[in-house]
PDB file of C-alpha atoms and ligand atoms in Angstrom:
ATOM      1  CA  UNK A   1      63.901  62.151  81.705  1.00 33.00           C
ATOM      2  CA  UNK A   2      65.783  65.433  81.771  1.00 36.00           C
ATOM      3  CA  UNK A   3      65.960  65.650  85.442  1.00 37.00           C
ATOM      4  CA  UNK A   4      68.446  62.801  85.747  1.00 34.00           C
ATOM      5  CA  UNK A   5      70.933  65.062  83.994  1.00 36.00           C
ATOM      6  CA  UNK A   6      70.853  67.601  86.768  1.00 34.00           C
ATOM      7  CA  UNK A   7      73.389  67.214  89.506  1.00 34.00           C
ATOM      8  CA  UNK A   8      72.470  68.171  93.014  1.00 37.00           C
ATOM      9  CA  UNK A   9      74.388  71.378  93.827  1.00 38.00           C
ATOM     10  CA  UNK A  10      72.306  74.005  92.271  1.00 42.00           C
ATOM     11  CA  UNK A  11      73.744  74.913  88.898  1.00 44.00           C
ATOM     12  CA  UNK A  12      73.537  78.525  87.816  1.00 49.00           C
ATOM     13  CA  UNK A  13      70.287  78.679  85.842  1.00 49.00           C
ATOM     14  CA  UNK A  14      71.870  79.914  82.685  1.00 47.00           C
ATOM     15  CA  UNK A  15      74.230  77.051  82.513  1.00 44.00           C
ATOM     16  CA  UNK A  16      71.332  74.831  83.507  1.00 46.00           C
ATOM     17  CA  UNK A  17      69.281  76.096  80.653  1.00 47.00           C
ATOM     18  CA  UNK A  18      72.124  75.570  78.237  1.00 43.00           C
ATOM     19  CA  UNK A  19      72.549  71.954  79.477  1.00 40.00           C
ATOM     20  CA  UNK A  20      68.818  71.390  79.132  1.00 40.00           C
ATOM     21  CA  UNK A  21      68.682  72.743  75.609  1.00 40.00           C
ATOM     22  CA  UNK A  22      71.711  70.623  74.613  1.00 36.00           C
ATOM     23  CA  UNK A  23      70.121  67.480  75.747  1.00 36.00           C
ATOM     24  CA  UNK A  24      66.437  68.192  74.904  1.00 34.00           C
ATOM     25  CA  UNK A  25      64.252  65.366  73.636  1.00 35.00           C
ATOM     26  CA  UNK A  26      64.259  64.745  69.999  1.00 35.00           C
ATOM     27  CA  UNK A  27      61.823  67.086  68.262  1.00 37.00           C
ATOM     28  CA  UNK A  28      61.911  69.657  71.090  1.00 40.00           C
ATOM     29  CA  UNK A  29      62.247  73.075  69.466  1.00 41.00           C
ATOM     30  CA  UNK A  30      65.356  74.965  70.645  1.00 44.00           C
ATOM     31  CA  UNK A  31      64.603  77.607  73.340  1.00 50.00           C
ATOM     32  CA  UNK A  32      63.664  80.954  71.885  1.00 50.00           C
ATOM     33  CA  UNK A  33      65.750  83.946  72.677  1.00 48.00           C
ATOM     34  CA  UNK A  34      65.632  87.700  72.019  1.00 47.00           C
ATOM     35  CA  UNK A  35      66.323  88.203  68.317  1.00 50.00           C
ATOM     36  CA  UNK A  36      68.824  91.178  68.041  1.00 50.00           C
ATOM     37  CA  UNK A  37      67.986  91.539  64.297  1.00 54.00           C
ATOM     38  CA  UNK A  38      64.466  92.623  65.045  1.00 79.00           C
ATOM     39  CA  UNK A  39      65.339  95.174  67.626  1.00 88.00           C
ATOM     40  CA  UNK A  40      64.752  98.867  66.873  1.00 90.00           C
ATOM     41  CA  UNK A  41      67.586 101.328  66.930  1.00 94.00           C
ATOM     42  CA  UNK A  42      67.010 104.606  68.832  1.00 97.00           C
ATOM     43  CA  UNK A  43      67.802 108.125  67.617  1.00 95.00           C
ATOM     44  CA  UNK A  44      70.525 109.527  69.879  1.00 96.00           C
ATOM     45  CA  UNK A  45      69.712 113.222  70.913  1.00 94.00           C
ATOM     46  CA  UNK A  46      72.344 115.876  71.536  1.00 89.00           C
ATOM     47  CA  UNK A  47      74.335 115.788  74.742  1.00 82.00           C
ATOM     48  CA  UNK A  48      72.588 118.819  76.217  1.00 83.00           C
ATOM     49  CA  UNK A  49      69.076 117.556  75.498  1.00 84.00           C
ATOM     50  CA  UNK A  50      68.464 117.471  79.311  1.00 93.00           C
ATOM     51  CA  UNK A  51      69.682 119.993  81.742  1.00 94.00           C
ATOM     52  CA  UNK A  52      69.522 120.324  85.587  1.00 96.00           C
ATOM     53  CA  UNK A  53      70.252 116.725  86.466  1.00 98.00           C
ATOM     54  CA  UNK A  54      73.279 116.094  88.780  1.00 98.00           C
ATOM     55  CA  UNK A  55      73.197 112.425  87.755  1.00 98.00           C
ATOM     56  CA  UNK A  56      73.513 113.227  84.099  1.00 98.00           C
ATOM     57  CA  UNK A  57      76.194 115.892  84.616  1.00 97.00           C
ATOM     58  CA  UNK A  58      78.348 113.260  86.460  1.00 97.00           C
ATOM     59  CA  UNK A  59      77.699 110.643  83.710  1.00 97.00           C
ATOM     60  CA  UNK A  60      78.624 113.135  80.920  1.00 96.00           C
ATOM     61  CA  UNK A  61      81.914 113.963  82.752  1.00 96.00           C
ATOM     62  CA  UNK A  62      82.532 110.240  83.153  1.00 97.00           C
ATOM     63  CA  UNK A  63      81.830 109.714  79.449  1.00 96.00           C
ATOM     64  CA  UNK A  64      79.108 106.980  79.913  1.00 98.00           C
ATOM     65  CA  UNK A  65      76.009 106.047  81.744  1.00 98.00           C
ATOM     66  CA  UNK A  66      75.865 103.251  84.215  1.00 98.00           C
ATOM     67  CA  UNK A  67      72.484 101.531  84.242  1.00 98.00           C
ATOM     68  CA  UNK A  68      71.434  98.880  86.762  1.00 98.00           C
ATOM     69  CA  UNK A  69      69.770  95.703  85.577  1.00 98.00           C
ATOM     70  CA  UNK A  70      69.144  91.994  86.129  1.00 98.00           C
ATOM     71  CA  UNK A  71      71.138  89.408  84.278  1.00 98.00           C
ATOM     72  CA  UNK A  72      69.202  86.227  84.734  1.00 98.00           C
ATOM     73  CA  UNK A  73      65.602  86.989  83.826  1.00 98.00           C
ATOM     74  CA  UNK A  74      64.807  85.584  80.302  1.00 97.00           C
ATOM     75  CA  UNK A  75      63.439  88.091  77.786  1.00 96.00           C
ATOM     76  CA  UNK A  76      63.657  90.906  80.386  1.00 98.00           C
ATOM     77  CA  UNK A  77      67.293  91.196  81.427  1.00 98.00           C
ATOM     78  CA  UNK A  78      69.789  88.668  80.417  1.00 98.00           C
ATOM     79  CA  UNK A  79      73.580  88.719  80.227  1.00 98.00           C
ATOM     80  CA  UNK A  80      75.302  86.524  77.699  1.00 97.00           C
ATOM     81  CA  UNK A  81      77.931  84.689  79.723  1.00 96.00           C
ATOM     82  CA  UNK A  82      80.270  84.310  76.829  1.00 97.00           C
ATOM     83  CA  UNK A  83      80.123  88.013  75.521  1.00 97.00           C
ATOM     84  CA  UNK A  84      78.893  89.913  78.543  1.00 97.00           C
ATOM     85  CA  UNK A  85      76.189  91.559  76.404  1.00 97.00           C
ATOM     86  CA  UNK A  86      72.860  92.229  78.003  1.00 97.00           C
ATOM     87  CA  UNK A  87      69.496  91.804  76.256  1.00 96.00           C
ATOM     88  CA  UNK A  88      65.753  91.844  76.926  1.00 97.00           C
ATOM     89  CA  UNK A  89      62.874  94.166  77.217  1.00 98.00           C
ATOM     90  CA  UNK A  90      64.185  95.962  80.272  1.00 98.00           C
ATOM     91  CA  UNK A  91      67.457  96.476  78.575  1.00 98.00           C
ATOM     92  CA  UNK A  92      65.805  97.911  75.514  1.00 98.00           C
ATOM     93  CA  UNK A  93      63.843 100.326  77.761  1.00 98.00           C
ATOM     94  CA  UNK A  94      67.130 101.379  79.289  1.00 98.00           C
ATOM     95  CA  UNK A  95      68.710 101.882  75.881  1.00 98.00           C
ATOM     96  CA  UNK A  96      65.909 103.868  74.265  1.00 98.00           C
ATOM     97  CA  UNK A  97      65.898 106.189  77.245  1.00 98.00           C
ATOM     98  CA  UNK A  98      69.672 106.521  77.155  1.00 98.00           C
ATOM     99  CA  UNK A  99      69.466 107.691  73.527  1.00 97.00           C
ATOM    100  CA  UNK A 100      67.134 110.511  74.632  1.00 97.00           C
ATOM    101  CA  UNK A 101      69.473 111.539  77.246  1.00 97.00           C
ATOM    102  CA  UNK A 102      72.228 111.917  74.738  1.00 96.00           C
ATOM    103  CA  UNK A 103      74.111 108.658  75.178  1.00 97.00           C
ATOM    104  CA  UNK A 104      74.936 106.443  72.138  1.00 95.00           C
ATOM    105  CA  UNK A 105      74.709 102.613  72.560  1.00 94.00           C
ATOM    106  CA  UNK A 106      78.478 102.392  73.307  1.00 96.00           C
ATOM    107  CA  UNK A 107      78.158 104.767  76.138  1.00 97.00           C
ATOM    108  CA  UNK A 108      75.736 102.728  78.239  1.00 98.00           C
ATOM    109  CA  UNK A 109      77.291 100.365  80.688  1.00 98.00           C
ATOM    110  CA  UNK A 110      75.019  97.788  82.469  1.00 98.00           C
ATOM    111  CA  UNK A 111      75.634  96.621  85.961  1.00 98.00           C
ATOM    112  CA  UNK A 112      73.791  93.700  87.569  1.00 98.00           C
ATOM    113  CA  UNK A 113      72.163  94.614  90.830  1.00 98.00           C
ATOM    114  CA  UNK A 114      69.988  92.100  92.803  1.00 98.00           C
ATOM    115  CA  UNK A 115      66.482  92.916  93.977  1.00 98.00           C
ATOM    116  CA  UNK A 116      67.543  93.570  97.665  1.00 98.00           C
ATOM    117  CA  UNK A 117      70.242  95.986  96.659  1.00 98.00           C
ATOM    118  CA  UNK A 118      68.440  98.415  94.272  1.00 98.00           C
ATOM    119  CA  UNK A 119      67.705 101.170  96.620  1.00 98.00           C
ATOM    120  CA  UNK A 120      71.253 101.365  98.095  1.00 98.00           C
ATOM    121  CA  UNK A 121      72.839 101.151  94.626  1.00 98.00           C
ATOM    122  CA  UNK A 122      70.760 104.233  93.560  1.00 98.00           C
ATOM    123  CA  UNK A 123      71.469 106.060  96.877  1.00 98.00           C
ATOM    124  CA  UNK A 124      75.223 105.480  96.699  1.00 98.00           C
ATOM    125  CA  UNK A 125      75.540 106.458  93.025  1.00 98.00           C
ATOM    126  CA  UNK A 126      76.614 102.918  91.933  1.00 98.00           C
ATOM    127  CA  UNK A 127      74.068 103.264  88.989  1.00 98.00           C
ATOM    128  CA  UNK A 128      72.586 106.284  87.304  1.00 98.00           C
ATOM    129  CA  UNK A 129      69.247 104.709  86.879  1.00 99.00           C
ATOM    130  CA  UNK A 130      67.822 101.093  87.265  1.00 99.00           C
ATOM    131  CA  UNK A 131      65.697  99.101  84.789  1.00 99.00           C
ATOM    132  CA  UNK A 132      64.866  95.613  86.065  1.00 98.00           C
ATOM    133  CA  UNK A 133      61.385  94.496  86.818  1.00 98.00           C
ATOM    134  CA  UNK A 134      61.342  97.141  89.589  1.00 99.00           C
ATOM    135  CA  UNK A 135      57.826  97.595  91.141  1.00 98.00           C
ATOM    136  CA  UNK A 136      56.916 101.233  92.064  1.00 98.00           C
ATOM    137  CA  UNK A 137      55.407 101.438  95.481  1.00 98.00           C
ATOM    138  CA  UNK A 138      55.153 103.997  98.234  1.00 98.00           C
ATOM    139  CA  UNK A 139      57.715 102.391 100.514  1.00 98.00           C
ATOM    140  CA  UNK A 140      60.433 102.476  97.936  1.00 98.00           C
ATOM    141  CA  UNK A 141      59.380 105.929  96.890  1.00 98.00           C
ATOM    142  CA  UNK A 142      60.643 107.040 100.314  1.00 98.00           C
ATOM    143  CA  UNK A 143      64.067 106.036  99.206  1.00 98.00           C
ATOM    144  CA  UNK A 144      64.212 106.440  95.432  1.00 98.00           C
ATOM    145  CA  UNK A 145      62.441 108.050  92.599  1.00 98.00           C
ATOM    146  CA  UNK A 146      60.475 106.222  89.771  1.00 98.00           C
ATOM    147  CA  UNK A 147      59.826 107.149  86.145  1.00 98.00           C
ATOM    148  CA  UNK A 148      57.057 105.355  84.397  1.00 98.00           C
ATOM    149  CA  UNK A 149      55.396 102.875  84.808  1.00 98.00           C
ATOM    150  CA  UNK A 150      56.410 101.219  81.463  1.00 98.00           C
ATOM    151  CA  UNK A 151      54.691  97.823  82.157  1.00 98.00           C
ATOM    152  CA  UNK A 152      52.423  96.188  84.527  1.00 98.00           C
ATOM    153  CA  UNK A 153      53.047  92.569  85.775  1.00 98.00           C
ATOM    154  CA  UNK A 154      51.313  90.497  88.541  1.00 98.00           C
ATOM    155  CA  UNK A 155      52.613  87.980  90.972  1.00 98.00           C
ATOM    156  CA  UNK A 156      52.225  84.343  90.068  1.00 98.00           C
ATOM    157  CA  UNK A 157      53.617  80.889  90.770  1.00 98.00           C
ATOM    158  CA  UNK A 158      55.998  78.657  88.811  1.00 98.00           C
ATOM    159  CA  UNK A 159      55.878  74.918  89.569  1.00 98.00           C
ATOM    160  CA  UNK A 160      57.216  71.644  88.170  1.00 98.00           C
ATOM    161  CA  UNK A 161      55.333  70.402  85.057  1.00 98.00           C
ATOM    162  CA  UNK A 162      53.917  67.331  87.036  1.00 97.00           C
ATOM    163  CA  UNK A 163      52.669  69.346  90.077  1.00 98.00           C
ATOM    164  CA  UNK A 164      48.973  69.118  90.508  1.00 98.00           C
ATOM    165  CA  UNK A 165      48.405  70.346  94.060  1.00 98.00           C
ATOM    166  CA  UNK A 166      49.614  73.992  93.745  1.00 98.00           C
ATOM    167  CA  UNK A 167      47.328  76.174  91.657  1.00 97.00           C
ATOM    168  CA  UNK A 168      47.490  79.378  93.550  1.00 98.00           C
ATOM    169  CA  UNK A 169      48.904  80.979  96.709  1.00 98.00           C
ATOM    170  CA  UNK A 170      46.269  79.454  98.948  1.00 97.00           C
ATOM    171  CA  UNK A 171      47.824  76.073  98.211  1.00 98.00           C
ATOM    172  CA  UNK A 172      51.247  76.980  99.504  1.00 98.00           C
ATOM    173  CA  UNK A 173      50.698  76.132 103.284  1.00 98.00           C
ATOM    174  CA  UNK A 174      53.469  73.766 104.392  1.00 98.00           C
ATOM    175  CA  UNK A 175      55.055  73.908 100.862  1.00 98.00           C
ATOM    176  CA  UNK A 176      58.547  75.406 100.221  1.00 98.00           C
ATOM    177  CA  UNK A 177      58.267  78.439  98.102  1.00 98.00           C
ATOM    178  CA  UNK A 178      61.207  80.439  96.838  1.00 98.00           C
ATOM    179  CA  UNK A 179      61.535  84.085  95.905  1.00 98.00           C
ATOM    180  CA  UNK A 180      64.243  86.861  95.781  1.00 98.00           C
ATOM    181  CA  UNK A 181      65.028  88.574  99.025  1.00 98.00           C
ATOM    182  CA  UNK A 182      63.943  92.132  99.090  1.00 97.00           C
ATOM    183  CA  UNK A 183      61.270  91.670  96.429  1.00 98.00           C
ATOM    184  CA  UNK A 184      57.637  92.522  96.623  1.00 98.00           C
ATOM    185  CA  UNK A 185      56.490  88.896  96.002  1.00 98.00           C
ATOM    186  CA  UNK A 186      58.668  87.697  98.821  1.00 98.00           C
ATOM    187  CA  UNK A 187      57.167  90.373 101.219  1.00 98.00           C
ATOM    188  CA  UNK A 188      53.628  89.431 100.031  1.00 98.00           C
ATOM    189  CA  UNK A 189      54.023  85.718 100.822  1.00 98.00           C
ATOM    190  CA  UNK A 190      55.635  86.552 104.221  1.00 98.00           C
ATOM    191  CA  UNK A 191      52.594  88.829 105.174  1.00 98.00           C
ATOM    192  CA  UNK A 192      49.606  87.163 103.523  1.00 98.00           C
ATOM    193  CA  UNK A 193      50.588  83.558 103.353  1.00 98.00           C
ATOM    194  CA  UNK A 194      52.494  82.915 106.597  1.00 98.00           C
ATOM    195  CA  UNK A 195      51.894  79.187 106.465  1.00 98.00           C
ATOM    196  CA  UNK A 196      54.044  78.853 103.380  1.00 98.00           C
ATOM    197  CA  UNK A 197      57.764  77.834 103.943  1.00 98.00           C
ATOM    198  CA  UNK A 198      59.379  80.855 102.441  1.00 98.00           C
ATOM    199  CA  UNK A 199      62.867  80.630 101.150  1.00 98.00           C
ATOM    200  CA  UNK A 200      64.811  83.741  99.927  1.00 98.00           C
ATOM    201  CA  UNK A 201      67.708  83.752  97.545  1.00 98.00           C
ATOM    202  CA  UNK A 202      69.465  86.664  95.811  1.00 97.00           C
ATOM    203  CA  UNK A 203      68.075  85.718  92.371  1.00 98.00           C
ATOM    204  CA  UNK A 204      65.105  83.996  90.879  1.00 98.00           C
ATOM    205  CA  UNK A 205      67.522  81.762  88.865  1.00 98.00           C
ATOM    206  CA  UNK A 206      68.696  80.274  92.000  1.00 98.00           C
ATOM    207  CA  UNK A 207      65.089  79.569  92.957  1.00 98.00           C
ATOM    208  CA  UNK A 208      64.472  77.914  89.527  1.00 98.00           C
ATOM    209  CA  UNK A 209      67.470  75.794  89.861  1.00 98.00           C
ATOM    210  CA  UNK A 210      66.037  74.553  93.099  1.00 98.00           C
ATOM    211  CA  UNK A 211      62.634  74.010  91.700  1.00 98.00           C
ATOM    212  CA  UNK A 212      64.014  71.829  89.003  1.00 98.00           C
ATOM    213  CA  UNK A 213      66.169  69.830  91.454  1.00 97.00           C
ATOM    214  CA  UNK A 214      63.179  69.252  93.738  1.00 98.00           C
ATOM    215  CA  UNK A 215      64.526  71.422  96.709  1.00 98.00           C
ATOM    216  CA  UNK A 216      61.528  73.820  96.526  1.00 98.00           C
ATOM    217  CA  UNK A 217      57.980  73.282  95.432  1.00 98.00           C
ATOM    218  CA  UNK A 218      57.265  76.668  93.792  1.00 98.00           C
ATOM    219  CA  UNK A 219      58.996  79.819  92.835  1.00 98.00           C
ATOM    220  CA  UNK A 220      56.979  83.012  93.122  1.00 98.00           C
ATOM    221  CA  UNK A 221      57.569  86.459  91.488  1.00 98.00           C
ATOM    222  CA  UNK A 222      55.983  88.526  88.659  1.00 98.00           C
ATOM    223  CA  UNK A 223      54.212  86.535  85.802  1.00 98.00           C
ATOM    224  CA  UNK A 224      56.429  88.181  83.182  1.00 98.00           C
ATOM    225  CA  UNK A 225      59.585  86.762  84.909  1.00 98.00           C
ATOM    226  CA  UNK A 226      58.166  83.337  85.410  1.00 98.00           C
ATOM    227  CA  UNK A 227      56.674  83.022  81.869  1.00 97.00           C
ATOM    228  CA  UNK A 228      60.245  83.562  80.594  1.00 96.00           C
ATOM    229  CA  UNK A 229      61.713  80.710  82.607  1.00 97.00           C
ATOM    230  CA  UNK A 230      58.813  78.463  81.657  1.00 97.00           C
ATOM    231  CA  UNK A 231      59.276  79.305  77.960  1.00 94.00           C
ATOM    232  CA  UNK A 232      62.849  78.381  78.021  1.00 93.00           C
ATOM    233  CA  UNK A 233      62.211  74.901  79.432  1.00 94.00           C
ATOM    234  CA  UNK A 234      58.479  74.165  78.839  1.00 94.00           C
ATOM    235  CA  UNK A 235      58.987  70.469  79.492  1.00 96.00           C
ATOM    236  CA  UNK A 236      60.029  71.081  83.086  1.00 97.00           C
ATOM    237  CA  UNK A 237      57.938  73.919  84.515  1.00 98.00           C
ATOM    238  CA  UNK A 238      54.593  75.746  84.072  1.00 98.00           C
ATOM    239  CA  UNK A 239      53.071  79.037  85.469  1.00 98.00           C
ATOM    240  CA  UNK A 240      49.823  78.356  87.359  1.00 97.00           C
ATOM    241  CA  UNK A 241      46.778  80.285  88.565  1.00 91.00           C
ATOM    242  CA  UNK A 242      45.818  83.847  88.133  1.00 96.00           C
ATOM    243  CA  UNK A 243      48.138  86.939  88.993  1.00 98.00           C
ATOM    244  CA  UNK A 244      47.471  88.008  92.622  1.00 98.00           C
ATOM    245  CA  UNK A 245      48.974  91.341  92.720  1.00 98.00           C
ATOM    246  CA  UNK A 246      49.680  94.493  90.550  1.00 98.00           C
ATOM    247  CA  UNK A 247      53.304  95.203  89.874  1.00 98.00           C
ATOM    248  CA  UNK A 248      53.862  98.429  87.881  1.00 98.00           C
ATOM    249  CA  UNK A 249      57.503  98.519  86.675  1.00 98.00           C
ATOM    250  CA  UNK A 250      59.262 101.855  86.939  1.00 98.00           C
ATOM    251  CA  UNK A 251      62.754 103.152  86.216  1.00 99.00           C
ATOM    252  CA  UNK A 252      64.447 103.835  89.528  1.00 99.00           C
ATOM    253  CA  UNK A 253      66.445 107.097  89.908  1.00 98.00           C
ATOM    254  CA  UNK A 254      68.117 108.873  92.675  1.00 98.00           C
ATOM    255  CA  UNK A 255      65.312 110.223  94.799  1.00 98.00           C
ATOM    256  CA  UNK A 256      66.391 113.964  94.686  1.00 98.00           C
ATOM    257  CA  UNK A 257      66.997 113.982  90.885  1.00 98.00           C
ATOM    258  CA  UNK A 258      63.627 115.250  89.694  1.00 98.00           C
ATOM    259  CA  UNK A 259      65.044 116.528  86.335  1.00 97.00           C
ATOM    260  CA  UNK A 260      66.250 113.082  85.448  1.00 98.00           C
ATOM    261  CA  UNK A 261      63.028 111.379  86.569  1.00 98.00           C
ATOM    262  CA  UNK A 262      60.820 113.867  84.356  1.00 98.00           C
ATOM    263  CA  UNK A 263      63.235 113.556  81.431  1.00 98.00           C
ATOM    264  CA  UNK A 264      62.851 109.808  81.587  1.00 98.00           C
ATOM    265  CA  UNK A 265      59.050 110.089  81.679  1.00 98.00           C
ATOM    266  CA  UNK A 266      59.086 112.385  78.637  1.00 97.00           C
ATOM    267  CA  UNK A 267      61.420 110.024  76.835  1.00 98.00           C
ATOM    268  CA  UNK A 268      59.337 107.005  77.617  1.00 98.00           C
ATOM    269  CA  UNK A 269      56.281 108.798  76.292  1.00 98.00           C
ATOM    270  CA  UNK A 270      58.083 109.576  73.028  1.00 98.00           C
ATOM    271  CA  UNK A 271      59.093 105.981  72.525  1.00 98.00           C
ATOM    272  CA  UNK A 272      55.563 104.622  73.285  1.00 98.00           C
ATOM    273  CA  UNK A 273      54.146 107.095  70.722  1.00 98.00           C
ATOM    274  CA  UNK A 274      56.679 106.394  67.910  1.00 96.00           C
ATOM    275  CA  UNK A 275      56.239 102.535  68.146  1.00 96.00           C
ATOM    276  CA  UNK A 276      59.670 101.757  69.615  1.00 97.00           C
ATOM    277  CA  UNK A 277      58.219 100.375  72.806  1.00 97.00           C
ATOM    278  CA  UNK A 278      56.062  98.003  70.920  1.00 96.00           C
ATOM    279  CA  UNK A 279      58.788  96.889  68.660  1.00 96.00           C
ATOM    280  CA  UNK A 280      61.073  96.330  71.578  1.00 97.00           C
ATOM    281  CA  UNK A 281      58.491  94.347  73.363  1.00 96.00           C
ATOM    282  CA  UNK A 282      57.746  92.150  70.386  1.00 94.00           C
ATOM    283  CA  UNK A 283      61.491  91.438  69.902  1.00 94.00           C
ATOM    284  CA  UNK A 284      61.975  90.393  73.518  1.00 95.00           C
ATOM    285  CA  UNK A 285      59.200  89.720  76.141  1.00 95.00           C
ATOM    286  CA  UNK A 286      56.732  88.929  73.491  1.00 93.00           C
ATOM    287  CA  UNK A 287      58.872  85.778  72.699  1.00 91.00           C
ATOM    288  CA  UNK A 288      57.798  84.371  76.014  1.00 88.00           C
ATOM    289  CA  UNK A 289      54.277  83.983  74.337  1.00 86.00           C
ATOM    290  CA  UNK A 290      52.242  87.034  75.628  1.00 91.00           C
ATOM    291  CA  UNK A 291      51.304  89.541  72.917  1.00 92.00           C
ATOM    292  CA  UNK A 292      52.081  93.237  73.620  1.00 95.00           C
ATOM    293  CA  UNK A 293      49.629  94.988  75.925  1.00 97.00           C
ATOM    294  CA  UNK A 294      49.049  98.793  75.770  1.00 97.00           C
ATOM    295  CA  UNK A 295      51.676 100.545  77.847  1.00 98.00           C
ATOM    296  CA  UNK A 296      50.328 101.812  81.104  1.00 98.00           C
ATOM    297  CA  UNK A 297      49.812 105.542  81.626  1.00 98.00           C
ATOM    298  CA  UNK A 298      52.874 107.363  82.965  1.00 98.00           C
ATOM    299  CA  UNK A 299      52.683 108.849  86.438  1.00 98.00           C
ATOM    300  CA  UNK A 300      54.542 112.213  86.557  1.00 97.00           C
ATOM    301  CA  UNK A 301      54.111 112.594  90.271  1.00 96.00           C
ATOM    302  CA  UNK A 302      55.046 115.669  92.234  1.00 87.00           C
TER     303      UNK A 302
HETATM  304  N1  LIG B 401      58.623  93.407  90.753  1.00 95.13           N
HETATM  305  C1  LIG B 401      59.016  92.849  91.900  1.00 95.13           C
HETATM  306  C2  LIG B 401      59.904  93.729  92.672  1.00 95.13           C
HETATM  307  O1  LIG B 401      60.224  94.738  92.313  1.00 95.13           O
HETATM  308  C3  LIG B 401      59.622  91.448  91.660  1.00 95.13           C
HETATM  309  C4  LIG B 401      60.643  91.393  90.670  1.00 95.13           C
HETATM  310  C5  LIG B 401      62.052  91.756  91.149  1.00 95.13           C
HETATM  311  O2  LIG B 401      62.430  91.227  92.243  1.00 95.13           O
HETATM  312  O3  LIG B 401      62.798  92.435  90.480  1.00 95.13           O
HETATM  313  O4  LIG B 401      60.245  93.407  93.893  1.00 95.13           O
END
């Protein structure tokens, strides 16, 4: 009866997951996590490998890159609260690309940016590029550029383990469903399933806290994200139904910096071809239980 241990004010999910893993039933395997030992290391290219990018010129004079990411998405982008270290598939993508741009691992600083703030962070120069389950679409392309895609997800639903009535988005009428403000899954529910009681938070981990404590009936976002939460506490939550959208993940860049965008496309291609992409996937997102797919074709748009 794990739920009894959870107090009402929503605990930050990372703390919650730690609490749950600490008081798991006897015989429950410990939650899996990215295994740093299995991660590839990436060859760092010379500092002038890419020219003509104002973003990279500024990063070089600063001495380090600033990469936007998520910090509460298991196997994708997670920040260790004790050490401050980031890990996950998105983080590995960011690191392999940084190496091609001439930045060593110690020269890559991650900064957490929520879904709703990504475009402004790129427009204001708060981050040099962004890697965090960021769907490429035409609306966003009016504001930022995208390298990639490097992965394709699809919108799904996460519910409590004992839920039987919610099996797809058609079952959300009158039910409380939570998503991150500013995300494509939030917008899709608003537009296509207006009878759902939609609740927006800054982060999916806040939604997951509210799902476990019974304040909402479902969490919706990309299957890749939801599978990670479910894999961490499989006794509490499950992903249901078939994906009902296509979410190609891109690397967000400042819109006018075409040199950076194309350099990232080239770098991504190299790491897909040399096996780094698959090694990184297997050591991170693969741990949530889905084998590595083929990476999608890169779209070097004009
Ligand atoms: N991929 C979706 C989006 O970019 C949902 C995940 C997220 O919010 O990061 O909006």
